[in-house]
Amino acid sequence: MHNLLPEPPATLLPAHEEADAALAAAAEQGTDEAYAEVAARFPTYSAAWAALAGRALAADQVVTAYAYARTGYHRGLDQLRRSGWKGHGPVPWPHEPNQGFLRCLYVLSRAAGEIGEADEAARCAQFLRDCDPVAGDALSGE
């Protein structure tokens, strides 16, 4: 059966050069405090929350990772909606400003699984694939 309705256009979040530069500076420092300063300064910037979530998950701080990832996920949903996203449709991984949101979604899925929220982990993993199947492959290979 062929779907006659066109797929919605891809949603491309706007770049945030000042936040990107602050995140790059935090990466040079390499401390949780530096990343937290970026998240506090730019609370709508999902990439900062994704960095914090990824660091917490790598340090086996699963509940902290979950909290950071959930924050970045919700801030990313807000940005997607402001960019015209209607709750479905592609959010391409290759577009760098989308990557913070997609990273948050990936860590949220992993952290949810770790704390026993299997349904949420599965929903987030499916949502990530629905946004862009390439994202899951790219993130699981990191």
XYZ file of C-alpha atoms in Angstrom:
142
model
C 0.000 0.000 0.000
C 1.388 3.397 -0.983
C 0.913 6.393 1.314
C -0.514 9.237 -0.768
C 0.175 11.875 1.875
C 3.557 13.527 1.608
C 5.946 13.270 4.515
C 6.311 16.530 6.405
C 9.413 18.538 5.588
C 12.531 18.025 7.663
C 12.835 20.248 10.695
C 16.138 22.070 10.930
C 16.803 23.838 14.192
C 18.555 27.197 13.977
C 22.236 27.451 14.815
C 23.258 29.132 18.053
C 26.822 30.287 17.496
C 27.350 31.840 20.927
C 26.195 28.669 22.700
C 28.256 26.516 20.320
C 31.361 28.538 21.187
C 30.643 28.249 24.913
C 30.204 24.483 24.569
C 33.495 24.204 22.672
C 35.219 26.137 25.472
C 33.651 23.799 28.047
C 34.950 20.820 26.086
C 38.458 22.280 26.276
C 38.121 22.578 30.053
C 36.556 19.117 30.245
C 34.817 19.569 33.593
C 31.230 19.022 34.633
C 31.247 22.527 36.067
C 32.194 24.036 32.699
C 29.361 22.173 30.965
C 26.921 23.138 33.730
C 27.837 26.796 33.231
C 26.900 26.492 29.551
C 23.555 24.876 30.426
C 22.857 27.604 32.995
C 23.805 30.372 30.581
C 21.878 28.849 27.646
C 19.102 26.737 29.247
C 17.256 26.191 25.944
C 20.394 24.788 24.270
C 19.930 21.012 24.152
C 23.552 20.308 23.227
C 24.705 21.478 26.676
C 22.195 19.186 28.383
C 23.237 16.355 26.075
C 26.886 16.830 27.034
C 26.006 16.767 30.734
C 23.779 13.718 30.248
C 26.436 11.825 28.300
C 29.106 12.588 30.908
C 26.811 11.487 33.741
C 25.903 8.260 31.946
C 29.585 7.514 31.301
C 30.230 8.016 35.041
C 27.417 5.569 35.951
C 25.317 8.405 37.381
C 22.196 7.100 35.692
C 19.586 9.158 37.539
C 21.564 12.341 36.907
C 21.950 11.390 33.239
C 18.212 10.765 33.030
C 17.438 14.181 34.534
C 19.829 16.050 32.257
C 18.617 14.158 29.175
C 14.952 14.754 30.027
C 15.610 18.484 30.464
C 17.425 18.726 27.119
C 14.761 16.613 25.429
C 11.955 18.909 26.567
C 13.885 22.052 25.701
C 14.543 20.514 22.273
C 10.850 19.731 21.766
C 10.094 23.392 22.464
C 12.635 24.453 19.839
C 11.332 21.948 17.302
C 7.791 23.245 17.720
C 8.978 26.849 17.329
C 10.691 25.715 14.120
C 7.443 24.379 12.657
C 7.579 20.724 13.727
C 4.077 19.305 14.199
C 4.914 16.276 16.327
C 6.209 14.059 13.540
C 8.503 14.131 10.590
C 12.233 13.998 10.065
C 14.732 15.708 12.336
C 17.935 15.013 10.384
C 21.066 14.005 12.262
C 23.494 15.550 9.736
C 22.116 19.032 10.548
C 24.377 19.873 13.494
C 21.908 22.077 15.439
C 19.563 19.045 15.621
C 22.200 16.860 17.251
C 21.777 18.167 20.813
C 18.110 17.178 20.842
C 18.824 13.805 19.235
C 21.665 13.107 21.694
C 19.328 13.888 24.590
C 16.749 11.506 23.182
C 19.380 8.770 22.850
C 20.689 9.194 26.420
C 17.128 9.421 27.741
C 16.364 6.078 26.138
C 19.474 4.467 27.597
C 19.039 5.959 31.065
C 15.339 5.042 31.154
C 16.293 1.446 30.396
C 18.919 1.497 33.148
C 16.398 2.610 35.782
C 13.830 0.017 34.710
C 11.559 2.241 32.597
C 11.460 -0.237 29.719
C 8.388 1.297 28.052
C 9.911 4.778 28.063
C 13.237 3.421 26.829
C 11.480 1.727 23.907
C 9.382 4.833 23.087
C 12.459 7.062 23.084
C 14.438 4.605 20.954
C 11.565 4.447 18.453
C 11.197 8.230 18.448
C 14.922 8.551 17.703
C 14.568 6.145 14.750
C 11.503 8.042 13.554
C 13.426 11.333 13.668
C 16.358 9.904 11.719
C 17.494 6.257 11.643
C 21.036 7.499 11.031
C 21.061 9.162 14.476
C 20.703 5.926 16.402
C 23.436 4.281 14.391
C 25.752 7.262 14.823
C 25.145 7.541 18.557
C 25.397 3.849 19.370
C 28.776 3.790 17.632
C 30.238 6.602 19.753
